[in-house]
Coordinates of C-alpha atoms and ligand atoms in Angstrom, one line a residue:
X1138 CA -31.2 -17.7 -10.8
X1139 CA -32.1 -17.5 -7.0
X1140 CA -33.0 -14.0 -5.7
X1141 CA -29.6 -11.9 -4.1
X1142 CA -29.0 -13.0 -0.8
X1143 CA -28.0 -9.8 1.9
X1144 CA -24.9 -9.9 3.3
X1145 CA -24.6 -6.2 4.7
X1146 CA -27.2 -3.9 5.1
X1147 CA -27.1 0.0 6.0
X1148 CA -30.2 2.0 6.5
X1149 CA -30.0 5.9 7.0
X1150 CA -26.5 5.8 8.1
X1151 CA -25.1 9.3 9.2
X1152 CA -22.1 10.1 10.0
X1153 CA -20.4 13.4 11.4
X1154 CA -17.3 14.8 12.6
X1155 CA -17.8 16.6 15.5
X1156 CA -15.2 19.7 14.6
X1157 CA -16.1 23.0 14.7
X1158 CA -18.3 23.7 12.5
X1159 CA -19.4 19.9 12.4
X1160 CA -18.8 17.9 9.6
X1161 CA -21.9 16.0 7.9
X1162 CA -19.7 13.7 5.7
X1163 CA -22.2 10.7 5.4
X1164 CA -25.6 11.7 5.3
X1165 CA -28.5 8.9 5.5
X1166 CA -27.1 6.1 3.6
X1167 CA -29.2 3.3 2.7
X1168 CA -27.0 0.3 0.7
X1169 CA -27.5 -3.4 0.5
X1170 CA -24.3 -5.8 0.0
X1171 CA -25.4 -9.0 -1.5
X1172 CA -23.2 -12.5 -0.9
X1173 CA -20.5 -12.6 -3.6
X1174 CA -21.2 -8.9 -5.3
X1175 CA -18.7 -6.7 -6.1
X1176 CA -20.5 -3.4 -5.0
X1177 CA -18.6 0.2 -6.6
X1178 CA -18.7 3.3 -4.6
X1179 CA -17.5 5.8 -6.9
X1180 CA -17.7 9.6 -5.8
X1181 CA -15.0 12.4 -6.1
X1182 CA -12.3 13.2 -2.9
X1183 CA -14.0 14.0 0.1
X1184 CA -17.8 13.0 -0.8
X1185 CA -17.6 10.7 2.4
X1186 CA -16.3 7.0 0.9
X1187 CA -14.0 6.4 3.1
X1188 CA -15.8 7.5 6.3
X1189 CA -18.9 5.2 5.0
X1190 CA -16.3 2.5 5.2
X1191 CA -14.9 2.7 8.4
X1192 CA -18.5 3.3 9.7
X1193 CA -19.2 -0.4 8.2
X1194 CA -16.6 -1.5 9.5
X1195 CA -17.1 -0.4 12.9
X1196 CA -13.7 1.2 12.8
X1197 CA -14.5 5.6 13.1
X1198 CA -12.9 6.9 16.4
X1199 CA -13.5 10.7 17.6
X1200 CA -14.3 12.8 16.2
X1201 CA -16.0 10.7 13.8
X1202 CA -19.4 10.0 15.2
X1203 CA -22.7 7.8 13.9
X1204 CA -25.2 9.6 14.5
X1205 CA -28.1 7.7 13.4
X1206 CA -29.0 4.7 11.6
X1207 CA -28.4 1.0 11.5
X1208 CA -25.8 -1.3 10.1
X1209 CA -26.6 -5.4 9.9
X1210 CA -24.3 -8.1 9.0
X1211 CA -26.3 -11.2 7.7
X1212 CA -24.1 -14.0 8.6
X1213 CA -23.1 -17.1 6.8
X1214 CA -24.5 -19.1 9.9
X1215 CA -27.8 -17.5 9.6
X1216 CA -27.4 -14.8 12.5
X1217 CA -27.7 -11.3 12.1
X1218 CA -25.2 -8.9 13.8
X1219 CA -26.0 -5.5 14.8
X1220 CA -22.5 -4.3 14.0
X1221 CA -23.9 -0.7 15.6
X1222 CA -23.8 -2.6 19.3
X1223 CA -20.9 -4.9 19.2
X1224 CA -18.1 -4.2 21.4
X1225 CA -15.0 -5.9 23.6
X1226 CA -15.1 -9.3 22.1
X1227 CA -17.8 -9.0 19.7
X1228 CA -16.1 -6.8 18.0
X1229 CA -12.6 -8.2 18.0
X1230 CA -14.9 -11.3 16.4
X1231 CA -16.4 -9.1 13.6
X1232 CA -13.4 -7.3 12.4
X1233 CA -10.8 -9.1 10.0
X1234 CA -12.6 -12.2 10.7
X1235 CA -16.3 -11.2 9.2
X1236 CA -15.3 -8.3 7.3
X1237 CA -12.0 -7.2 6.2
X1238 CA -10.8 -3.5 4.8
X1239 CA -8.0 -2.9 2.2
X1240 CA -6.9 0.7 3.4
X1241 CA -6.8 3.6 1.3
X1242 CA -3.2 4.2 1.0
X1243 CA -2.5 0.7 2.9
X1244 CA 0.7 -0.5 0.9
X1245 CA 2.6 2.4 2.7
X1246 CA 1.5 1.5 5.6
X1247 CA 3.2 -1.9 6.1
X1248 CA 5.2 -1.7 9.2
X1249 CA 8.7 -1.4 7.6
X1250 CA 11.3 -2.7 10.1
X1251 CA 9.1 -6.2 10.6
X1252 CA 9.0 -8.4 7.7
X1253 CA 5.9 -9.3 6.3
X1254 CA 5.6 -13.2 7.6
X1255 CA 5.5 -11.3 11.3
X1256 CA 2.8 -8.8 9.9
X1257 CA 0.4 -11.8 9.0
X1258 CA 1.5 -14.2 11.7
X1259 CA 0.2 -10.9 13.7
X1260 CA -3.0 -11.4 12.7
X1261 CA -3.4 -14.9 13.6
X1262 CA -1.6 -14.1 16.7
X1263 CA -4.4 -11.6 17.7
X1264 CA -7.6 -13.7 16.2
X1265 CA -6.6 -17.8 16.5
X1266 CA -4.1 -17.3 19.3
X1267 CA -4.5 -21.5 19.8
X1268 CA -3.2 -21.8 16.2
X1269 CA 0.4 -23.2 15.9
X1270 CA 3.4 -22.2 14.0
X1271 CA 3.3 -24.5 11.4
X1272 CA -0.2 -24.0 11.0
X1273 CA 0.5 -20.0 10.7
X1274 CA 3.6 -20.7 8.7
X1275 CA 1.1 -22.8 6.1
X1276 CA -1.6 -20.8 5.8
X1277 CA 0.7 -17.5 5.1
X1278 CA 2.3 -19.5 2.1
X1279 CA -1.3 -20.7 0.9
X1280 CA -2.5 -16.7 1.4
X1281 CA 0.7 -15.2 -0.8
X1282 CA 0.0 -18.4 -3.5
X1283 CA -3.9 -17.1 -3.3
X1284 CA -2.5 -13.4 -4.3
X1285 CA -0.1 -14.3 -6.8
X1286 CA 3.3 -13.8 -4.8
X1287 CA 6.2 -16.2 -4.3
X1288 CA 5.5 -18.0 -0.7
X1289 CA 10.0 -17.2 -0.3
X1290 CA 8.8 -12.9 -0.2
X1291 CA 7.2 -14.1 3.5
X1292 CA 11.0 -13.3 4.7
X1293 CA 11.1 -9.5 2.7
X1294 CA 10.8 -6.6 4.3
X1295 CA 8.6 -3.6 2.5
X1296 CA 11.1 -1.7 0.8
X1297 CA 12.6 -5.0 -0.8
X1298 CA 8.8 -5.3 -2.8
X1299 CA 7.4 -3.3 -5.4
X1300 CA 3.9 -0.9 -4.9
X1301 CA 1.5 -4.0 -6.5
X1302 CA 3.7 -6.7 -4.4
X1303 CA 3.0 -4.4 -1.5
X1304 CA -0.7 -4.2 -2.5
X1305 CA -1.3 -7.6 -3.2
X1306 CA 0.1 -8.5 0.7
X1307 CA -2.4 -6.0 2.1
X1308 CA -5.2 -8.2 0.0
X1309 CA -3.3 -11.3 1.5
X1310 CA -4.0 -10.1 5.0
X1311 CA -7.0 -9.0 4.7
X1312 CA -7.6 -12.5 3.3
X1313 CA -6.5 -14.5 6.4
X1314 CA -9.1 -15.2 8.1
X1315 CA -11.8 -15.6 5.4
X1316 CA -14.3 -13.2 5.8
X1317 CA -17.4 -13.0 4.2
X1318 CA -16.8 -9.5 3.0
X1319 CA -13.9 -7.5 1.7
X1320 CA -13.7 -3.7 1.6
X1321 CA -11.1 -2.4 -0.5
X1322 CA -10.9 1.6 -0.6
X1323 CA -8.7 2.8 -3.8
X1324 CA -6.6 -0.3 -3.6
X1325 CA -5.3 0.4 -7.4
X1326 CA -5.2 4.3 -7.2
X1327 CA -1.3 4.7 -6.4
X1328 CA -0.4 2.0 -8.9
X1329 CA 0.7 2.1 -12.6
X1330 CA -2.3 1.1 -15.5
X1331 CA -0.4 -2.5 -15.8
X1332 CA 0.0 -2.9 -12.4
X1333 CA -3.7 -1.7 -11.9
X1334 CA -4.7 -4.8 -14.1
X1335 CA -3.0 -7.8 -12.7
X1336 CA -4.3 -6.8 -9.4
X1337 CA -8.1 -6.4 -10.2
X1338 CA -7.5 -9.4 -11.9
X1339 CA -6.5 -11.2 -9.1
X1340 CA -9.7 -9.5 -7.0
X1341 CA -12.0 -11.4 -9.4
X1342 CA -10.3 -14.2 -9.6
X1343 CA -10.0 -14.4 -6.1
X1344 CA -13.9 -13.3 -5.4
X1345 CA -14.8 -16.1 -7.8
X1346 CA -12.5 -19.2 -5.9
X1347 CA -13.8 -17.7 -2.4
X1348 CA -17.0 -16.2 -3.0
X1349 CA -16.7 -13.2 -0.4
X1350 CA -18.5 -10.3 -1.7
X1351 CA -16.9 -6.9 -2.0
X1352 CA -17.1 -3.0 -1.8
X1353 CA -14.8 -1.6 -4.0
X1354 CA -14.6 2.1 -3.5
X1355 CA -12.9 4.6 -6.1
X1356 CA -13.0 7.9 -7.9
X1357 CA -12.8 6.1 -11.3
X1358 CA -16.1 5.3 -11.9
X1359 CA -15.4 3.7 -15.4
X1360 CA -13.1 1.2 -14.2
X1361 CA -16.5 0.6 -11.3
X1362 CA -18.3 -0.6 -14.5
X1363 CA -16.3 -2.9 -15.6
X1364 CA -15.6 -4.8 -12.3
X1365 CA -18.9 -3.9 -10.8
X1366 CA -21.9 -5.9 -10.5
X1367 CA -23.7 -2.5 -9.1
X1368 CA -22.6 0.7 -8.2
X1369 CA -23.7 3.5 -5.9
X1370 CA -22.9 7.1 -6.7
X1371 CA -21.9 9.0 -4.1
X1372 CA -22.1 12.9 -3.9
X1373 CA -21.3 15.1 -0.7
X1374 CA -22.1 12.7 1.5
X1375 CA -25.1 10.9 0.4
X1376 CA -26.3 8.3 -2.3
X1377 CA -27.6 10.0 -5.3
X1378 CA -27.9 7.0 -7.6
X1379 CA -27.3 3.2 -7.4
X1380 CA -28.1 0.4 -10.2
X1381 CA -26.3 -2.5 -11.9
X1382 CA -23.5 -1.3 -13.6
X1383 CA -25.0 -1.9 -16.9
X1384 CA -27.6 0.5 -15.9
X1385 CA -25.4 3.0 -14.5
X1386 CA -23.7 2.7 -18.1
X1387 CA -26.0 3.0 -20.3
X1388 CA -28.5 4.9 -18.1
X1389 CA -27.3 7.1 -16.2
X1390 CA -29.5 8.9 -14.6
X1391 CA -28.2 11.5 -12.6
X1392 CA -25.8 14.4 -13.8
X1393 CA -23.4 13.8 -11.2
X1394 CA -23.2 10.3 -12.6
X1395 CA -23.0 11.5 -16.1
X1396 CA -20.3 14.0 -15.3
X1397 CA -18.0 10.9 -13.6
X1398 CA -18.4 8.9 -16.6
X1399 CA -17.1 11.1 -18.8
X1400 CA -14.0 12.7 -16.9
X1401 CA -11.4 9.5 -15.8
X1402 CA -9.7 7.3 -18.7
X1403 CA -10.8 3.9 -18.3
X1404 CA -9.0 0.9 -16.9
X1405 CA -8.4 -0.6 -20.3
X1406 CA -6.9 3.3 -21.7
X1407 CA -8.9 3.1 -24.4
X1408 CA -12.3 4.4 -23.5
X1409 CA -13.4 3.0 -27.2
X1410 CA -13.2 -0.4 -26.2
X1411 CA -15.7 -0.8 -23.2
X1412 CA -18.2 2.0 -25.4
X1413 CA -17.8 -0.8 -28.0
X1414 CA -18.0 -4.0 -26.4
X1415 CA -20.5 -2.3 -23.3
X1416 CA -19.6 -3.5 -19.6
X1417 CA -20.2 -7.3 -19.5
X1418 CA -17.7 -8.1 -22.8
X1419 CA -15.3 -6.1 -20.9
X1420 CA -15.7 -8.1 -17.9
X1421 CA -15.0 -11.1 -19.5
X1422 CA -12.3 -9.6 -20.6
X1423 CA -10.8 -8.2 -17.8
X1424 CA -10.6 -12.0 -16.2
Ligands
ATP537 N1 -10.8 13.5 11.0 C1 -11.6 14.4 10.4 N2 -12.0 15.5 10.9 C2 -12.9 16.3 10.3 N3 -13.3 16.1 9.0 C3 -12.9 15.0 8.4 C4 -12.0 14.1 9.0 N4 -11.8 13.1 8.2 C5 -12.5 13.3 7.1 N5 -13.2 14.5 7.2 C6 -14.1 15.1 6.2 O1 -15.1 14.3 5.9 C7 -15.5 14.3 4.6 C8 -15.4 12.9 4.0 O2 -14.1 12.5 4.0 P1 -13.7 11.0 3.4 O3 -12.2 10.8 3.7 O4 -14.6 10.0 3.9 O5 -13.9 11.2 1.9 P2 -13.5 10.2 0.6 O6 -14.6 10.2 -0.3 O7 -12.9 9.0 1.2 O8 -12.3 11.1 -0.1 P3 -11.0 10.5 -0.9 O9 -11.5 10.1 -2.2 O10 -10.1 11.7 -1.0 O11 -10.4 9.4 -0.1 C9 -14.5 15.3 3.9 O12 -15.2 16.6 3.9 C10 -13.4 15.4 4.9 O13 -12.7 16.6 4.9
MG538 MG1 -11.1 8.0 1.0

């Protein structure tokens, strides 16, 4: 097997928000994306996921602030990016196109009076504006095929599609343009256990056909393990313990780990199962 090939690379990343009294909510993070991982970042409400996130993604506004650090995007063509310096055009260039985000909470936040064919087209409209209508009308029937949605829901509105349709269009956009990374921040959390499933099916499935890599962010870090190839634990800002997710299963090392591990039902509702069959059967399984 050839060695893992960086994608993204963080090292001592802090992050405050500069509120009275500041708040340190990512302190010194070090973590390494390789090409075509799935990377879990598991840690309880308010330990700093989401802020890590949009500090990857170059996406924090006031009073969010990095304060120190460095974040490098090692691209497909061979260059590095300093994602840290980019800005005007460079950035418009990085975002959605290199690296794309599943929001926390982003199958609410579909604009609701435009249907969703506009809401993609949008994004071609912003980032290929050369690219025609039929190309645009194509490539948004090939993303809803990709996600496993009818290409005839491009003419529904939001509230005419269920929470996992909803979900699986915000994995369609952030599809479009076929980055190289994907970060998708509780994109199951609102959705039933069945629901849950098909759609972290469809992520593996999907990770395999494309090979973009991913950071999957959660508070469930059993369900981490069994999509995961590793996982960082993440604790009041800062990264207490990272390993593949076998090792995080079997081995955990820290208490904070061990403490996760033990309080969320898994994925599968039967925690038996993956103790039994141990995180790669349940892998397999999962696909
Ligand atoms: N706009 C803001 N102003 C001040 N503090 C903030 C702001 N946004 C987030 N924080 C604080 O930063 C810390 C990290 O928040 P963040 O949203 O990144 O956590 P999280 O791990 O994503 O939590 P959750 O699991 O609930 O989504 C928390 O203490 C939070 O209260
Ligand atoms: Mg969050």
């Amino acid at each position: 097997m050839s060695a893992p090939e960086a994608v993204l690379t963080a090292r001592n990343v802090s992050i405050e928000y500069e509120v009275d009294p500041p708040v340190k909510a990512v302190r010194n993070v070090s973590l390494t994306l390789n090409r075509g991982e799935i990377l879990g970042l598991a840690g309880e409400s308010g330990c700093g996921k989401t802020t890590l996130a949009y500090g990857m993604n170059r996406l924090l506004k006031a009073p969010a602030l990095m304060t120190d650090g460095e974040i490098v995007f090692h691209d497909r063509s061979g260059t590095d990016i300093d994602v840290v310096a980019l800005d005007g055009d460079g950035l418009r260039a990085f975002r959605w196109d290199k690296i794309s985000m599943v929001f926390q909470g982003a199958m609410n936040s579909l604009n609701p009076v435009i249907d969703v064919r506009a809401q993609i087209f949008d994004i071609f409209d912003t980032h290929r504006p050369g690219m025609s209508k039929k190309d645009k009308q194509a490539r948004a029937e090939e993303l809803l095929t990709l996600v496993g949605v009818d290409p005839s829901r491009l003419t529904s509105f939001p509230h005419e599609l269920s929470g996992g349709m909803r979900q699986r269009m915000m994995i369609a956009m952030a599809l479009a343009l076929d980055p190289q990374v994907m970060v998708m921040d509780e994109p199951t959390t609102a959705l039933d256990v069945v629901v849950q499933r098909g759609i972290i099916r469809e992520i593996m499935r999907l990770r395999e056909r494309l090979g973009f890599a991913v950071i999957f962010i959660t508070h469930d870090l059993p369900m981490l393990i069994e999509i995961s190839d590793r996982i960082a634990v993440m604790l009041q800002g800062e990264i207490v313990e990272q390993g593949t997710a076998e090792e995080i299963y079997r081995t955990p090392q820290h208490e904070y780990t061990k403490r996760l591990l033990s309080s969320f039902p898994s994925l599968t509702g039967e925690r038996g199962d993956f103790v039994r069959t141990g995180s790669r059967a349940s892998q397999e399984e999962i696909r």
